[in-house]
Coordinates of C-alpha atoms and ligand atoms in Angstrom, one line a residue:
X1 CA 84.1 100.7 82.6
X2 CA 83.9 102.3 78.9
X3 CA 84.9 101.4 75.5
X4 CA 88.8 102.8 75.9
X5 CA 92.1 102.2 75.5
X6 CA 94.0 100.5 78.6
X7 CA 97.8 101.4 77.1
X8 CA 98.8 102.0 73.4
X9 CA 97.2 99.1 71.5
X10 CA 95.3 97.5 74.4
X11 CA 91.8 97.9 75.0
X12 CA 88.9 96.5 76.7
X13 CA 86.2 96.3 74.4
X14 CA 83.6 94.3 76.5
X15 CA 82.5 93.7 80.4
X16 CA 79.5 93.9 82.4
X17 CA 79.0 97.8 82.4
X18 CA 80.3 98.1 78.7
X19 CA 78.4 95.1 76.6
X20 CA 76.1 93.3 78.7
X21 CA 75.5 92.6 82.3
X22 CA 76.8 88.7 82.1
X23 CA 79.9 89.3 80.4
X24 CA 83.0 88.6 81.5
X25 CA 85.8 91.5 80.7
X26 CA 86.5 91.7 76.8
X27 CA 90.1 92.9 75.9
X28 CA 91.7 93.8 72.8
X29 CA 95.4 93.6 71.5
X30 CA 96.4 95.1 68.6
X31 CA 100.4 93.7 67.9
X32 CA 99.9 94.3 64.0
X33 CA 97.0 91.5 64.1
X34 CA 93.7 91.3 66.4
X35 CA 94.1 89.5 69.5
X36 CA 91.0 88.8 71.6
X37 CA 91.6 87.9 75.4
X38 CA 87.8 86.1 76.6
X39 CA 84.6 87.1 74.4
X40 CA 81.7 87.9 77.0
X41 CA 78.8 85.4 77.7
X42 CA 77.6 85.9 74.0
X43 CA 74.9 87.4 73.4
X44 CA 76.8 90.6 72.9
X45 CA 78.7 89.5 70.1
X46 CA 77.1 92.2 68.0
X47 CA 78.3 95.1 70.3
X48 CA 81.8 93.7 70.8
X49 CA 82.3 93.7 66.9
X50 CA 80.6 97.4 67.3
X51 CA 83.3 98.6 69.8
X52 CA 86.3 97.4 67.6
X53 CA 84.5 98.5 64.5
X54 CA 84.3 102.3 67.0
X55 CA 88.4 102.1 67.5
X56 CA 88.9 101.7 63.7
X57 CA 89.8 98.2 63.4
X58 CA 88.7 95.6 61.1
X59 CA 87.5 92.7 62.8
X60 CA 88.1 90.4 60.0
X61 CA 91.7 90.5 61.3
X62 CA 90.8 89.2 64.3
X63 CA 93.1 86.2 64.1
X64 CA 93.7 84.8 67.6
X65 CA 91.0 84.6 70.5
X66 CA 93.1 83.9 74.0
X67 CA 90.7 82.0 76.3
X68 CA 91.4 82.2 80.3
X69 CA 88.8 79.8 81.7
X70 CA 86.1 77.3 80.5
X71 CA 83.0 79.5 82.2
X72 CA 80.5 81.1 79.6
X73 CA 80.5 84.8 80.9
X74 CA 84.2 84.3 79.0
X75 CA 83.6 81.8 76.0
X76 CA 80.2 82.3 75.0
X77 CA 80.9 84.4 72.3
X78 CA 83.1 82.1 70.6
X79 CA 81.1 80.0 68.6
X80 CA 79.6 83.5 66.8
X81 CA 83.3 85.2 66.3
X82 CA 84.5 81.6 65.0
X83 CA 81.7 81.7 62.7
X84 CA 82.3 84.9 61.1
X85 CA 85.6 85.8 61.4
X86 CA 87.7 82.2 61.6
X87 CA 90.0 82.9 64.5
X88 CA 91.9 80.3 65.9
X89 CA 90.5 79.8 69.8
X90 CA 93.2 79.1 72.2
X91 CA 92.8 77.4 75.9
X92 CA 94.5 75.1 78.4
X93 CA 94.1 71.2 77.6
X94 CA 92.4 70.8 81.0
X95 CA 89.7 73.6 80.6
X96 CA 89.3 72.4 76.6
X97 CA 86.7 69.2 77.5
X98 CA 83.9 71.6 78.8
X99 CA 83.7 73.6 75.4
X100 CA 84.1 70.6 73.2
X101 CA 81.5 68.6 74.8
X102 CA 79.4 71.4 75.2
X103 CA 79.2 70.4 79.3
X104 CA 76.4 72.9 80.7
X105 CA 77.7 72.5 84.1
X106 CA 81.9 72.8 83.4
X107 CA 81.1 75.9 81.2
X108 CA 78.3 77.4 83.8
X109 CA 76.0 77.6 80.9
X110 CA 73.1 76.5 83.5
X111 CA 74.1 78.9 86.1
X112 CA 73.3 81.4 83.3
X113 CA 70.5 79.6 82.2
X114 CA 71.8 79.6 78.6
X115 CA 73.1 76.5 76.5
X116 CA 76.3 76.6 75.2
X117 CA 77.0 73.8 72.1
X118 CA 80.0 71.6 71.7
X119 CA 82.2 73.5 70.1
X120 CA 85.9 72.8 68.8
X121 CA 89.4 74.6 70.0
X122 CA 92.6 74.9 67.7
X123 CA 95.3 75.3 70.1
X124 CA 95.1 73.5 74.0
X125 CA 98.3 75.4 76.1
X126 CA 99.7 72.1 77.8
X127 CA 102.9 73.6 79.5
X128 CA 103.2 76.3 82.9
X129 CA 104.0 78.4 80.6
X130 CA 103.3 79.0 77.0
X131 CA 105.0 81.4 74.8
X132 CA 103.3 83.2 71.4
X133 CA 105.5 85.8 69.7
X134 CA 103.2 88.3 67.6
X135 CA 104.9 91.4 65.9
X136 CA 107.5 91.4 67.8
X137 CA 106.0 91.2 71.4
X138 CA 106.1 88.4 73.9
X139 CA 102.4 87.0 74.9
X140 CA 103.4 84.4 77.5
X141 CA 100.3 82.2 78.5
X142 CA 100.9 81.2 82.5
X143 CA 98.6 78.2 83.6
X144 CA 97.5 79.2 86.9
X145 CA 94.9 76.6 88.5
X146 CA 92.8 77.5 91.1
X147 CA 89.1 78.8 89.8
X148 CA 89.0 75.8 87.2
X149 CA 92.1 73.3 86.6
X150 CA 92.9 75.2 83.5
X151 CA 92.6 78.7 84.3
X152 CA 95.4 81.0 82.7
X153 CA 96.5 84.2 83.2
X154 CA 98.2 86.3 80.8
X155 CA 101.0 89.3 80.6
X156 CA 102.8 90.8 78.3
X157 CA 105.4 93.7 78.4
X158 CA 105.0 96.4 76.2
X159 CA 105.5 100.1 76.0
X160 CA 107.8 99.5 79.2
X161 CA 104.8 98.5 81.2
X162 CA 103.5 94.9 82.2
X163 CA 100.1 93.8 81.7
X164 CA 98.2 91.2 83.6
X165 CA 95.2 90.3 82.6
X166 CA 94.1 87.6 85.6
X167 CA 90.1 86.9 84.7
X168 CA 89.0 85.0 87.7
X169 CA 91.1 86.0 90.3
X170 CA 89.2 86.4 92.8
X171 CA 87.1 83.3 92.4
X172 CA 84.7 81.5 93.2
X173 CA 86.6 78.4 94.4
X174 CA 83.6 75.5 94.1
X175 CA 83.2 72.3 93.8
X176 CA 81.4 72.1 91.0
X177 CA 83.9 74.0 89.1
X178 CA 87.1 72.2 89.9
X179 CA 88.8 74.6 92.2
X180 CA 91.5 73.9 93.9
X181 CA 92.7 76.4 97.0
X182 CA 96.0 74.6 97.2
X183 CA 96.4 75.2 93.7
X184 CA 94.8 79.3 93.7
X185 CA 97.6 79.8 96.6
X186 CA 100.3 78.7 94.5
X187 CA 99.0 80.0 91.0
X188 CA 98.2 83.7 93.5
X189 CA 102.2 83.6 94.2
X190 CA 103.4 83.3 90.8
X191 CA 101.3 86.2 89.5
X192 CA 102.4 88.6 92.6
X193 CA 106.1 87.6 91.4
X194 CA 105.0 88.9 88.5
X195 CA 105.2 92.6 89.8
X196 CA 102.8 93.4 87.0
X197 CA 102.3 97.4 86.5
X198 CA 98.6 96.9 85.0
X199 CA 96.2 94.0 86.0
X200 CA 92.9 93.4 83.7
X201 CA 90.8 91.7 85.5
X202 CA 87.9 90.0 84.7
X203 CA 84.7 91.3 85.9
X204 CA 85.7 94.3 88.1
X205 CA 87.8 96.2 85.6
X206 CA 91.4 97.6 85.5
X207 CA 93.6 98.1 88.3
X208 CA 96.4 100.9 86.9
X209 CA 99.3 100.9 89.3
X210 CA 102.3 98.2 91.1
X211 CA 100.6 99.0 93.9
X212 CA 96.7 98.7 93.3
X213 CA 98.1 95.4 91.4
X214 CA 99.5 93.7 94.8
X215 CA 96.5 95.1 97.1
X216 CA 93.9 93.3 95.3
X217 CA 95.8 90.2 94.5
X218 CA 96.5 90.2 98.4
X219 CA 92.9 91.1 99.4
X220 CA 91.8 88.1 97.9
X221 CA 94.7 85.8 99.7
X222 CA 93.6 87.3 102.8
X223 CA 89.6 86.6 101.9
X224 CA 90.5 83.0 101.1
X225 CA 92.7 82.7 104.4
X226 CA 96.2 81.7 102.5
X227 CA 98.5 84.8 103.1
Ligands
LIG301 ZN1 84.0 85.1 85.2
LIG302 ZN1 85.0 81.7 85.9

């Protein structure tokens, strides 16, 4: 995993091997404006502003920050990019609770033996699917349960290819998360309709082709016993 472009105007500017060991995958849309998809566990802020700064793009217009899940390895650089930059943070209505009460358990802030504070959202997806036009281009916001009740995934077609970015895919389904495997199974279907050329994952890195797309969504449906 290294500071590169996926496709033309998508990058992944963050991850585990790239910004910090704890961080959640960090990707970058450029559609005319600066679109961040999850921001790390946060104390990497510093080298995420870096790696966009490397691409030669102004962070200041960094306007929208995509959230997938309520888990800190993906929103614990938030308050930090808020602070500086003023993007608006977007994330489902049922994963929004954990950030704006600052809930150490929801967000996994404990599990990572960090704190993370109560901190305020601009936009809560409430729909199955959600729908922001930027420059042009179709982002559509899918909410896919399963890891936390409001888990999303993402996709967008551009440059004649479809991007997925699917954080926490693979898991874990627990408890003390909210997961639901009735839900994963169903939310798992709808993204392998999706017949997505490009999947971004979360925390094991980019998976290029249709094919290497459907093998690891399917690997995972055969781990969790629902294929
Ligand atoms: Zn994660
Ligand atoms: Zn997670």
């Amino acid at each position: 995993m290294k500071l590169s472009e996926i496709i033309k105007d998508i990058f992944i500017v963050g991850g585990p091997d790239l910004t910090d060991g704890r961080d959640g995958c960090v990707y970058l849309l450029n559609l005319g404006e600066l679109i961040l998809i999850d921001t790390g566990a946060g104390w990497s802020v510093d080298k995420i502003i870096k790696n966009i700064e490397k691409l030669g793009f102004d962070p200041k217009n960094l306007t929208k920050i995509l959230l997938t899940h309520c888990h800190i390895d993906h929103i614990g650089g938030v308050p930090e990019l808020k602070k500086r930059f003023g993007p608006k943070i977007y994330i489902h209505i049922l994963d929004a609770p954990p950030l704006e009460k600052g809930d150490q358990i929801l967000t996994a802030a404990s599990w990572y033996q960090t704190t993370f504070p109560p901190t305020p959202v601009d936009v809560k997806f409430n729909f199955p699917e959600e729908i922001l036009r930027i420059g042009g281009e179709k982002i559509v916001c899918l909410h896919t349960p399963g890891h936390t009740p409001g888990s999303v995934c993402i996709y967008l077609d551009l440059n004649g290819k479809r991007i997925l970015f699917a954080q926490d895919l693979h898991g874990p389904l627990l408890e003390e998360f909210g997961s639901n495997l009735g839900d994963w199974d169903r939310s798992t279907k709808k993204l392998l309709d999706l017949d997505a050329d490009i999947l971004c994952e979360g925390h094991f890195g980019i998976f290029k082709t249709k094919k290497e797309v459907k093998d690891y969504i399917l690997s995972y449906r055969h781990q969790y016993g629902v294929e």
